[in-house]
Structure formats: structure tokens, C-alpha cells
Tab-separated table of C-alpha atoms in Angstrom:
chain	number	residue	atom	x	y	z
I	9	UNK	CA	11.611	-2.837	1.679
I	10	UNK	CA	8.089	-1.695	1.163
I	11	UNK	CA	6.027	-2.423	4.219
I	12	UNK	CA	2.935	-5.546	4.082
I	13	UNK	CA	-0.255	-3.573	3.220
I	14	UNK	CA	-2.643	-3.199	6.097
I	15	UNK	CA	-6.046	-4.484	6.340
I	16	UNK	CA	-8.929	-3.182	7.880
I	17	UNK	CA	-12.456	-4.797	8.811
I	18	UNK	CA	-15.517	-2.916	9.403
I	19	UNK	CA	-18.567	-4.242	10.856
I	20	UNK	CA	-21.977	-2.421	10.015
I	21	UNK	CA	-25.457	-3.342	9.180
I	22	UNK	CA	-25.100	-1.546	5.591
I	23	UNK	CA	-24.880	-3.656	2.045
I	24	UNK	CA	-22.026	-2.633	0.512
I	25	UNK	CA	-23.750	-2.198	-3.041
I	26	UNK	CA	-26.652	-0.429	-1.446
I	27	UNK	CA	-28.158	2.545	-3.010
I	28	UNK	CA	-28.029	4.096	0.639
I	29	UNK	CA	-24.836	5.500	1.209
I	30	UNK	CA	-23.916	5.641	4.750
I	31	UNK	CA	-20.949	6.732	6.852
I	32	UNK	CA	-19.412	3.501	6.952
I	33	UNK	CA	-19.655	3.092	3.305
I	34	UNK	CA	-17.230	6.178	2.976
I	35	UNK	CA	-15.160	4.995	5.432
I	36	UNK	CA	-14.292	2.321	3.799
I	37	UNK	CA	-13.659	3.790	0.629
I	38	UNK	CA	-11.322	6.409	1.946
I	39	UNK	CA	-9.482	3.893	3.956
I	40	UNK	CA	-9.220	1.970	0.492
I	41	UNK	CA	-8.199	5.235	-1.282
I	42	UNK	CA	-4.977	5.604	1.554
I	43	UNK	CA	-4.017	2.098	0.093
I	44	UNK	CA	-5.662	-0.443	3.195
I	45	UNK	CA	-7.186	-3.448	2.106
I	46	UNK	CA	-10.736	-3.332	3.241
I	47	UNK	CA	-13.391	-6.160	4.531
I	48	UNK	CA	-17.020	-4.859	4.261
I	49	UNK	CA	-18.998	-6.752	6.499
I	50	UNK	CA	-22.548	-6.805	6.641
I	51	UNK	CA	-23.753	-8.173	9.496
I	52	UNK	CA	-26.939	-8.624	11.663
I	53	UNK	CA	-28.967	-9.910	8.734
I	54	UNK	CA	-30.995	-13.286	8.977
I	55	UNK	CA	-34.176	-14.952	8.280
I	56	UNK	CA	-36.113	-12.770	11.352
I	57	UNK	CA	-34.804	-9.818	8.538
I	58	UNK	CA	-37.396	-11.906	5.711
I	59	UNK	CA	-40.034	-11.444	8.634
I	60	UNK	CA	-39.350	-8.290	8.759
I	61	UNK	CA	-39.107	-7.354	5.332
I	62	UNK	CA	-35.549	-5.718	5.719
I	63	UNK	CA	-34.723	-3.085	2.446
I	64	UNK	CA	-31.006	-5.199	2.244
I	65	UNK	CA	-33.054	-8.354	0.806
I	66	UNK	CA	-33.756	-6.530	-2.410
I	67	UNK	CA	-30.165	-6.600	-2.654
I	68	UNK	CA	-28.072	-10.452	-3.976
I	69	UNK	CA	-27.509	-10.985	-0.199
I	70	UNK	CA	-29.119	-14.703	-0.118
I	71	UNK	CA	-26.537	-15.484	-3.357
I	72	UNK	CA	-23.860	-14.398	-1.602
I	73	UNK	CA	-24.247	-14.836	2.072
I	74	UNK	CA	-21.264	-15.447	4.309
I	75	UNK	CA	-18.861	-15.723	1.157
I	76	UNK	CA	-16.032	-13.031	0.444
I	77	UNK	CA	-17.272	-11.079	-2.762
I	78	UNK	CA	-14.262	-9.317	-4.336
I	79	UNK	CA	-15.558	-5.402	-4.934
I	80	UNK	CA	-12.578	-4.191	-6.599
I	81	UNK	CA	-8.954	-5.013	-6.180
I	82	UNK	CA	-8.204	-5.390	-2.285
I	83	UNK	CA	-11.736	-4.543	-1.584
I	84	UNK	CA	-13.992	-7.373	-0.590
I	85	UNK	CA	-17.722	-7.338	1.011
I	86	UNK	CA	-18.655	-10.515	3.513
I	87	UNK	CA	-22.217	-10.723	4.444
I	88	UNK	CA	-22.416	-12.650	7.240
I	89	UNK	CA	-26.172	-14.451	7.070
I	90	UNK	CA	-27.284	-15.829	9.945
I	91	UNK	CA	-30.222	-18.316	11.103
I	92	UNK	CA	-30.844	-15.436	13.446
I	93	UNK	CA	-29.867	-12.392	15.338
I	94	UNK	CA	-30.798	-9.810	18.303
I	95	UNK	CA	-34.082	-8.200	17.076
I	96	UNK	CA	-36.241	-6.292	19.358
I	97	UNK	CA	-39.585	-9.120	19.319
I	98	UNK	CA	-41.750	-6.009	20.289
I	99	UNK	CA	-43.352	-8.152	22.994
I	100	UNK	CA	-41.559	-8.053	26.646
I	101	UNK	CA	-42.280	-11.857	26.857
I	102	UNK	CA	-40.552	-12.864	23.890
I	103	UNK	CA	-37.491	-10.058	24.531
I	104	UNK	CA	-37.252	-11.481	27.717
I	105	UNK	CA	-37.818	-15.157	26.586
I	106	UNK	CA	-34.947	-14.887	23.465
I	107	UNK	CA	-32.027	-13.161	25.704
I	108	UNK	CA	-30.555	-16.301	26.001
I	109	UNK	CA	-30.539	-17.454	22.428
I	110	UNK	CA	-29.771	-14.076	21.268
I	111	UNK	CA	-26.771	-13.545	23.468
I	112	UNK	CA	-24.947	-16.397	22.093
I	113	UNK	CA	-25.187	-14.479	18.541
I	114	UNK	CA	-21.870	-13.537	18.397
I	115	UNK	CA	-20.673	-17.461	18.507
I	116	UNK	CA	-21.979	-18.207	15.209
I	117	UNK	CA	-19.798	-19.087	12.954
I	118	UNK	CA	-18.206	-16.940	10.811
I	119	UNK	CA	-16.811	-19.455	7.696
I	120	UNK	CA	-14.055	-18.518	5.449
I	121	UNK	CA	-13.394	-14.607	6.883
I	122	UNK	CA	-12.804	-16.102	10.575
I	123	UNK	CA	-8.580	-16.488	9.866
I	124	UNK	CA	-8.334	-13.242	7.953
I	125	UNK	CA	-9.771	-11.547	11.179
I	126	UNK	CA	-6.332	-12.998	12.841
I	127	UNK	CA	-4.267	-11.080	10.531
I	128	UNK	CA	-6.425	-7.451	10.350
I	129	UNK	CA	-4.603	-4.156	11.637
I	130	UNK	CA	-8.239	-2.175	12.537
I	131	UNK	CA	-11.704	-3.264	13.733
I	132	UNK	CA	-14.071	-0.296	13.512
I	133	UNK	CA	-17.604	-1.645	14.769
I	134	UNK	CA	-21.335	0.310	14.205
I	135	UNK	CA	-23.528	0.620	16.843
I	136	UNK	CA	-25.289	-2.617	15.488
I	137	UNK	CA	-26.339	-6.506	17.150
I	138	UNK	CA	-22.572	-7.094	15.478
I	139	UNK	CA	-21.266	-5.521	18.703
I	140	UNK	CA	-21.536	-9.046	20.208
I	141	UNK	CA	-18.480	-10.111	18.255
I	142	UNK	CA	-16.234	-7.834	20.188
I	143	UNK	CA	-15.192	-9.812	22.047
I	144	UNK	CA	-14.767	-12.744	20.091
I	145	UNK	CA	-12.671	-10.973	17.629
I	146	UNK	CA	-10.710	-9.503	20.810
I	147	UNK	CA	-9.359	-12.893	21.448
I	148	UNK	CA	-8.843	-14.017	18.280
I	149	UNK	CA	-6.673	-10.662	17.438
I	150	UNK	CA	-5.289	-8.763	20.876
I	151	UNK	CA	-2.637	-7.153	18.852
I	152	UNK	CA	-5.460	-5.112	16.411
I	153	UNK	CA	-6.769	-1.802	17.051
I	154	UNK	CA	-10.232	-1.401	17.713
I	155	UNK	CA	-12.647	1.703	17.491
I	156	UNK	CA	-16.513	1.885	17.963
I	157	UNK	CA	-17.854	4.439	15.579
I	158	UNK	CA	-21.241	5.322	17.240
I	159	UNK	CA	-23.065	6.439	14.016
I	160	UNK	CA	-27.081	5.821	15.689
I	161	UNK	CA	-28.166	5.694	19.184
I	162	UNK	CA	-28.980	1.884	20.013
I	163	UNK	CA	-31.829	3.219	22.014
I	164	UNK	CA	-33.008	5.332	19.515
I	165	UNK	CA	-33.192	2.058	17.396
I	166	UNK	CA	-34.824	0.459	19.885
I	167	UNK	CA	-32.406	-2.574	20.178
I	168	UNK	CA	-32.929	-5.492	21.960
I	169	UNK	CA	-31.838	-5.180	25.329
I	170	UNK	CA	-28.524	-7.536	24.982
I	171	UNK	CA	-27.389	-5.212	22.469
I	172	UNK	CA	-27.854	-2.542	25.076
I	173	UNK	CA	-25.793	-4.512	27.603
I	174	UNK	CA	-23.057	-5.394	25.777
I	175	UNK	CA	-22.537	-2.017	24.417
I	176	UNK	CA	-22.222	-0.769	28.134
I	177	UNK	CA	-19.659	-3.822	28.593
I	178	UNK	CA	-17.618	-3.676	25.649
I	179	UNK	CA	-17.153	0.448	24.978
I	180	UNK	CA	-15.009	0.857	27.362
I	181	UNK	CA	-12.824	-1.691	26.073
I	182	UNK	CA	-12.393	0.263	22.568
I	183	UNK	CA	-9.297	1.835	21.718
I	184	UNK	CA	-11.525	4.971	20.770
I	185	UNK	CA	-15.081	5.720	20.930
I	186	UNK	CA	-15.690	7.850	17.864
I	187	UNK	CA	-19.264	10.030	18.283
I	188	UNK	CA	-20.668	12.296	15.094
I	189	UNK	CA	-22.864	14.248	17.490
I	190	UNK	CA	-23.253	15.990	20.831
I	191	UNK	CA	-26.267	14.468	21.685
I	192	UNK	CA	-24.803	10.342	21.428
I	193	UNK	CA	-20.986	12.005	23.086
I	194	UNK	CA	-23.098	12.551	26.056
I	195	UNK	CA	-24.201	9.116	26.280
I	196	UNK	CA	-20.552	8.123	26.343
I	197	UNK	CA	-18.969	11.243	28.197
I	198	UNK	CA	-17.796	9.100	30.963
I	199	UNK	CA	-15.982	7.164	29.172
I	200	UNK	CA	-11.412	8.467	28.591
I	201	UNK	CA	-12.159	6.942	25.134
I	202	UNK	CA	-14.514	8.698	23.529
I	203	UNK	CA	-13.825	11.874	20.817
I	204	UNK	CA	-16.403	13.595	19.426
I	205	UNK	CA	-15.916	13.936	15.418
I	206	UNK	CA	-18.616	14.522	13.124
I	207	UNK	CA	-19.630	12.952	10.226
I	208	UNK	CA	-17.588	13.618	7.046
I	209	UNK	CA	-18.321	13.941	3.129
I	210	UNK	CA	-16.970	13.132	0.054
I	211	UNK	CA	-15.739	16.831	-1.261
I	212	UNK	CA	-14.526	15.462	-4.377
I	213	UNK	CA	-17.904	14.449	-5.180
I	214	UNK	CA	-19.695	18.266	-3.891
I	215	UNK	CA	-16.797	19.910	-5.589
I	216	UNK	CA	-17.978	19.098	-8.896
I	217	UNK	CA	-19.907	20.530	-11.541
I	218	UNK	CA	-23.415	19.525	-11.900
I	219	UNK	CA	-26.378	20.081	-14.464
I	220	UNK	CA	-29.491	21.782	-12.538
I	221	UNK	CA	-32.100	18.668	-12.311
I	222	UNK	CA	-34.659	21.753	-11.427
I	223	UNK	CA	-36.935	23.257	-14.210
I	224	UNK	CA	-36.446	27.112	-14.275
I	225	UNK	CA	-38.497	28.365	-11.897
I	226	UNK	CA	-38.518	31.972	-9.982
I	227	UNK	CA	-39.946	30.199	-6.878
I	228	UNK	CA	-37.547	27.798	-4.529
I	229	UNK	CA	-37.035	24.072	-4.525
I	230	UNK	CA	-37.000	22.701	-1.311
I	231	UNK	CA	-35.467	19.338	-1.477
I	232	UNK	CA	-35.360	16.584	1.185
I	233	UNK	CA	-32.956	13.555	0.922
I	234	UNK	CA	-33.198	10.740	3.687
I	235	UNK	CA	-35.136	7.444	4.381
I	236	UNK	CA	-37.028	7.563	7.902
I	237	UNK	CA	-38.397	9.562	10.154
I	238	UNK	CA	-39.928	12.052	8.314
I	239	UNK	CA	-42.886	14.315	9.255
I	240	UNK	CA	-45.618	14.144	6.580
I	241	UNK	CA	-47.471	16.472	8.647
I	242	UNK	CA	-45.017	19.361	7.782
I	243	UNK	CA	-44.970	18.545	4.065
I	244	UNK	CA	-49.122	18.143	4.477
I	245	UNK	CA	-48.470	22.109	5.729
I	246	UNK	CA	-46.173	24.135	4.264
I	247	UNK	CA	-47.178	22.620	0.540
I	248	UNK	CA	-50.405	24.405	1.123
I	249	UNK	CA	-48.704	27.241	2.632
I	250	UNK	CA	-46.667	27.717	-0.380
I	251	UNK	CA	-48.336	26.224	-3.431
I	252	UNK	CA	-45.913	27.775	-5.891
I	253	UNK	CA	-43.111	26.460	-4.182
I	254	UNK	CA	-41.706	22.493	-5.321
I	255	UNK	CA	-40.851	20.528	-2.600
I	256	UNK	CA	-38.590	17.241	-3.851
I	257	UNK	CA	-38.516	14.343	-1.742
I	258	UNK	CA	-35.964	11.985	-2.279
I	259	UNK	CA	-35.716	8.416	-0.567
I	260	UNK	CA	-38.224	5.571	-0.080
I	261	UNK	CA	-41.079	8.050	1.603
I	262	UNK	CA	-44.298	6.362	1.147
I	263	UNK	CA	-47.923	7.601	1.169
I	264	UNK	CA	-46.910	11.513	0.516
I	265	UNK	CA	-49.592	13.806	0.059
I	266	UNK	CA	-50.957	14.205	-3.626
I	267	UNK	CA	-50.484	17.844	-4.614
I	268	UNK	CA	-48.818	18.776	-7.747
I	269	UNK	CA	-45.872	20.714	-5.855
I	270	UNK	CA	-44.842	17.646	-4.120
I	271	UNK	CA	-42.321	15.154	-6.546
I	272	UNK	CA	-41.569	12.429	-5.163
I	273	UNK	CA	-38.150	10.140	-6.867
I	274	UNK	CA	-38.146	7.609	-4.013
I	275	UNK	CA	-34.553	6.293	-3.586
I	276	UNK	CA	-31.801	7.266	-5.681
I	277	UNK	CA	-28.397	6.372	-5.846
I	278	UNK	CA	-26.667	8.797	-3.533
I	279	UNK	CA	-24.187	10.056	-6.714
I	280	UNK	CA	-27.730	11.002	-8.189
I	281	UNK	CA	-28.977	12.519	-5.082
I	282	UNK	CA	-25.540	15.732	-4.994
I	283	UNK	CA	-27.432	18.143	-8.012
I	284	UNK	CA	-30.754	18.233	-6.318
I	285	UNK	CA	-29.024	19.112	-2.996
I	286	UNK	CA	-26.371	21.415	-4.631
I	287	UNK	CA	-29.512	23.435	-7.414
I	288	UNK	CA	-32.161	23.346	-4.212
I	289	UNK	CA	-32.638	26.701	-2.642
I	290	UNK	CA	-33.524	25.175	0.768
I	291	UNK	CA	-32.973	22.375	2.731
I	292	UNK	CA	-35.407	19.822	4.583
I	293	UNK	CA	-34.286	18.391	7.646
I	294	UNK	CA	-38.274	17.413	8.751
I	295	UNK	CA	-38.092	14.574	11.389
I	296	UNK	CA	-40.818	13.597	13.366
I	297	UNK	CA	-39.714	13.132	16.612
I	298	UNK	CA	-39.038	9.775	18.297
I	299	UNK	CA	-37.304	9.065	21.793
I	300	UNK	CA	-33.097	10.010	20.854
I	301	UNK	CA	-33.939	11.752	17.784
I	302	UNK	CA	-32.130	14.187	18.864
I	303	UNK	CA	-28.685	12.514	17.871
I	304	UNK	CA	-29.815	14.092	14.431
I	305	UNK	CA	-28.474	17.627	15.492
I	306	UNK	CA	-25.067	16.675	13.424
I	307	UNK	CA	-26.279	14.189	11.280
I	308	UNK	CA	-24.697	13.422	7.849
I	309	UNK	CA	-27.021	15.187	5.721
I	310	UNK	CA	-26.523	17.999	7.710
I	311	UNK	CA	-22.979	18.213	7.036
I	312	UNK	CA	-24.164	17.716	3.237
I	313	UNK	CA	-26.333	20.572	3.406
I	314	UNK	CA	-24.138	23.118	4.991
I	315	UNK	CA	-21.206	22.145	2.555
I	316	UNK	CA	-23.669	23.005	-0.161
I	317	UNK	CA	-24.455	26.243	1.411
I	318	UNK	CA	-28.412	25.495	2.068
I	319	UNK	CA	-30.305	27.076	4.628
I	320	UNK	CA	-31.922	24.248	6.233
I	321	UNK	CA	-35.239	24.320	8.016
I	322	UNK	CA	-35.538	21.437	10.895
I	323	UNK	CA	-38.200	21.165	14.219
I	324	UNK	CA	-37.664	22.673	16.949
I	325	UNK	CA	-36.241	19.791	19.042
I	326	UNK	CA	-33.353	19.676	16.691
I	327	UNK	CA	-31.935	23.511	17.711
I	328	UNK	CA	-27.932	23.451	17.546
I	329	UNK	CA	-25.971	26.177	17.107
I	330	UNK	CA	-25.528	26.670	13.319
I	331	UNK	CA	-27.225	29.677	12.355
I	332	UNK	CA	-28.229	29.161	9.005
I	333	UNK	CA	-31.377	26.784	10.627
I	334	UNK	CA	-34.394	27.820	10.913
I	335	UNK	CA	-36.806	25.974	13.504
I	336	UNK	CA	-40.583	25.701	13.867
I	337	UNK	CA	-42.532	23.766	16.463
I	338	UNK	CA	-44.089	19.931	14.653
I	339	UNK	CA	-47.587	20.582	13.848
I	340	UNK	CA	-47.915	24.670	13.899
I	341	UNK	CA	-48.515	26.079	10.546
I	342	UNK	CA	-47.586	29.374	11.741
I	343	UNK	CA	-44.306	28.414	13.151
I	344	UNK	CA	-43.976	26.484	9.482
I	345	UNK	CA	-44.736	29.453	7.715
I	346	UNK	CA	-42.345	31.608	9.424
I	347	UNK	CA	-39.050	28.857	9.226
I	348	UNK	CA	-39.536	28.568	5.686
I	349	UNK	CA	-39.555	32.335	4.998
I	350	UNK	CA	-36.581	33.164	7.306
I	351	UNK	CA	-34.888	29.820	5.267
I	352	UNK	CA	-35.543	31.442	1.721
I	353	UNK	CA	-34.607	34.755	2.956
I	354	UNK	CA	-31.167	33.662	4.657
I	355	UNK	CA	-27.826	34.938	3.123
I	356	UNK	CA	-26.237	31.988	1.880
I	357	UNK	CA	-22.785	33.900	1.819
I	358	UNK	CA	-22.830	33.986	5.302
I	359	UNK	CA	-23.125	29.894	5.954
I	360	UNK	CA	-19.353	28.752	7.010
I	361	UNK	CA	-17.908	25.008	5.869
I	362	UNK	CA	-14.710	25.841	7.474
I	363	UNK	CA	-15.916	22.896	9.918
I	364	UNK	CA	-16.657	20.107	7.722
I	365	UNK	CA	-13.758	17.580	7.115
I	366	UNK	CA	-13.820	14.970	4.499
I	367	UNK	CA	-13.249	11.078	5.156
I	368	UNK	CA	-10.373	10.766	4.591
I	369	UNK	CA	-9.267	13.675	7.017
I	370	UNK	CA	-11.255	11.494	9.429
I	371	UNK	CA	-9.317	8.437	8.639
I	372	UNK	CA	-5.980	10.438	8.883
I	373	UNK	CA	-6.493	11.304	12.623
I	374	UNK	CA	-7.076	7.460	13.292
I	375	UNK	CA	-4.577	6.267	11.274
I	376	UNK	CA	-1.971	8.833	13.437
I	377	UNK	CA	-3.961	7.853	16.513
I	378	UNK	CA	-2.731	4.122	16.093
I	379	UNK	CA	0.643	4.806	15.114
I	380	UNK	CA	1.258	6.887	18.064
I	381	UNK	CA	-0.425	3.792	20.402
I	382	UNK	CA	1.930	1.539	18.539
I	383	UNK	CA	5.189	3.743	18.839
């Protein structure tokens, strides 16, 4: 007798259809690939996110706001629109002032998904507001698995403190605590439940064969692929440094400086995004630096760029262990100059991917995880 299909329900603040492609969005789809039925749920999205003029409302999220939207077959997305949620007021008056509105955000109500949540095998929570449902969804399923997969420091993020709180309440309650970095495994190191396990990719996708987006050129392409964060001062630098050099920026980076070895392509969708990582020469990883930026060490572009065999150049506040990185210190056009040369004189033969696992490797070591708990 074939056994009932299992379903799995992940709460994140990511649009399903977004042109962003986050961790959670391949969870998901490798969990769908092992044959789950999957629950996409966008959450901690509400009219303070119209005051705030949150990148998800460019996206049909008012047309089809707390209704299930079949994706694909045993594949839905659920965003869960509320009249609020916990956002940081950036006043300590009205923090202080909303804590007790905002802590009663995981009460509201959750429509037509709340009894499919009574009959779902795995919970995996972001480090989002949505944290606040724990525990509601705790008693309405004890028998599911749970796991916290801490993909952003709340602090970093600058949450509202009762997100902070109930994250210190409810992690230890998860059956795992799943960290992509050492930097955010610290944070939780006290805690029997956490792993750390770094952020996967989608091989099949890097494994293919891709037409060079890149005119010929004898003189590198340094590409740079993200959406915050980043340090115009570097760019301001090292494309005067190196005017012969074209440096591509990809993702919604605003206000760039105006030389004519800059391009700019704002946000693409991330299946657009592989042949200008997998042609460039070298790799930007060019934060600016903000309190828990460090968490970035092992972030998921990281892992994209060391698949693709990049050297990577990143500040100085970002030093890890993988070799093929070359630092410089934010705002030193010296230290710019030399991190770009070491980066375009690296041996890319010697950069090892023998560490990076895809998602659904990832997925495989929770799904054996729950079987064992279960056994």
C-alpha cells in the first residue's frame, strides 16, 4: 500500500513568484522534487509594508492575499496579509508603545490554510515576525516536526524587539536549529539543537551550459549579484583604479556611479543571473558593513561563487577561511587595488567545491533526521 504523501509548510518572508530567489525558495522546490506536497507561505506582509514601500507589493500579493494559490500540482503559495505586523517603528516610543499590539500578531487569523496546518508532517520557520506563530501552530499540530532555519540574523535586521524575544523563547523548542554560517551558529551555540549547515545550490542549474553574456574582451568582468548592502564606495574606487576593467552589477542597486565600465541590469530573474556569474572572471562580494554583517562569511552567493570557481574579492571584516578571497580594508584604494589584483591573478584550478551540497542533499539529512526521531 503506497504510503499518504507528506506535506510540508514553510514560513518565510519571500513571494514565492519573486524574481529574488532565496534559500527557502529552493527548499521548497527540492522538498517538492522528493515528492512532499509543499505550502509556501509568505508571511509578515501588511499595510505598515505599503508604508514602507516593501519590493513584494510589486508582486499580485493584494489579489491574492491569504488565499491558497495552486503553483503547480501539490505546490501551493498562501500569503498571509495582515492589517499589521512586528515592524521596527524606528522610534523607541512607538517600539515600546506597539509591543503589546504587535505581540498578539501571531493570533490573527489565518483563513482557509489554518486546518491543513493540523494535518502537515514539517514546519520549517525563517528567522522572520512569522516566528510568533510557533507556538500557535505547536498546539494546533504536537505530532509535526519543526525546524528553525536561521537564514539572517534578526538583529542584523534590526527586528522589533518581540521578534527578538520570542526567538530566544521558542528556539529552543525546535526540533533542529539549522544555521548557514559560523557567525549566526554562535548566536545559538548553547543551544543541543542547533547544526551548522550551509547554504546549498541548485547544481543542476550551474551544471549547465551557458552562452557568455560578456562581449570579448582581454580585460576581466567583475560581476556582482545581490540586493543590499553594497558599498558604492568600493565600486566609486576600483572603477577608476581599473578603467579597462567592466564591472556588472546585478540586482536593484540604485544611484551607481556613471562611468562607462560600470553596467548596471538591476534585478534579474535568478535563472538569468547563472551565465554572468559562471563567464565573470571575478567575483564581488562588496558589503558595507552594518552591525551582524558578518553572518555574510557563508552566505549563499558565496557558495554560488565558489561552485563557479570565482575568486571572490570581499572587505576585510568578512575574512573566513577559503583561500580563494581576497580582502581589502572599506574605503582604502590601496588595499582595493591590491585585492583585485591578487583576485585576477588567483589560480582558479586550485578553488575546491568538494564542500558545497545541493538542496536536496540538505533536505535528505532532515528528512533522515525525522525518521530516526519518529522510529
Amino acid at each position: 500500500m503506497q504510503s499518504p504523501m507528506k506535506r510540508v509548510v514553510l514560513v518565510t518572508g519571500h513571494y514565492w513568484n519573486s524574481k529574488r530567489k532565496a534559500g527557502f525558495h529552493w527548499l521548497a522546490d527540492a522538498f517538492w522534487h522528493q515528492g512532499w506536497e509543499v505550502i509556501f507561505v509568505t508571511a509578515a506582509l501588511s499595510w505598515l509594508s505599503v508604508i514602507r514601500r516593501d519590493y513584494r507589493l510589486a508582486y499580485p500579493v493584494f489579489q491574492e492575499a491569504n488565499q491558497l494559490q495552486q503553483m503547480r500540482t501539490n505546490f501551493w503559495s498562501y500569503v498571509w496579509f495582515t492589517p499589521w505586523h512586528p515592524a521596527n517603528l524606528r522610534s523607541q516610543l512607538l517600539n515600546r508603545f506597539s509591543y503589546g499590539l504587535f505581540n498578539l500578531y501571531g493570533q490573527l487569523p489565518l483563513d482557509s490554510i489554518e486546518p491543513l496546518l493540523q494535518e502537515t508532517d514539517l514546519f520549517i520557520f525563517e528567522s522572520t515576525p512569522a516566528l510568533l506563530l510557533f507556538e500557535r501552530f505547536k498546539l494546533l499540530n504536537p505530532q509535526a516536526q519543526f525546524i528553525y532555519r536561521v537564514s539572517d540574523d534578526l538583529r542584523l535586521l534590526r527586528n522589533h524587539s518581540v521578534v527578538l524575544e520570542t526567538e530566544a523563547r521558542v528556539a529552543p523548542k525546535f526540533d533542529l536549529v539549522s544555521v548557514p554560517s559560523q557567525h549566526i551558529y554562535h548566536l545559538f551555540a548553547d543551544l543541543p539543537n542547533v547544526q551548522l549547515e550551509l547554504h546549498g545550490i541548485r547544481k543542476d542549474l550551474f551544471n549547465q551550459e551557458y552562452v557568455n553574456p560578456y562581449p570579448a574582451s582581454e580585460t576581466p568582468n567583475v560581476v556582482f549579484v545581490g540586493n543590499a548592502h553594497f558599498d558604492y564606495e568600493f565600486l566609486e574606487q576600483a572603477s577608476q583604479l581599473f578603467p579597462n576593467w567592466q564591472f556588472h552589477i546585478i540586482g536593484p542597486i540604485n544611484n551607481l556611479p556613471k562611468r562607462k565600465n560600470i553596467i548596471a541590469y538591476q534585478e534579474l530573474p535568478f535563472e538569468s543571473t547563472i551565465p554572468y556569474i559562471k563567464h565573470a572572471d571575478i567575483a564581488l562580494h562588496t558589503l558595507a558593513y552594518t552591525p551582524g554583517a558578518e553572518c555574510f562569511t557563508d552566505s549563499l552567493k558565496i557558495m554560488q561563487y565558489t561552485y563557479c570557481k570565482l575568486p571572490i574579492v570581499a572587505p576585510a571584516y568578512l575574512q573566513s577561511s577559503r583561500p580563494h578571497i581576497s580582502y581589502y580594508q572599506p574605503g582604502d584604494a590601496g588595499s582595493i587595488y591590491q585585492a583585485l589584483i591578487a583576485a585576477q591573478n588567483y589560480d582558479r584550478c586550485q578553488i575546491s567545491t568538494k564542500n558545497i551540497y545541493s538542496w536536496d542533499e540538505l533536505i535528505s539529512q532532515w528528512i533522515q533526521m525525522m525518521n530516526k526521531s519518529s522510529a
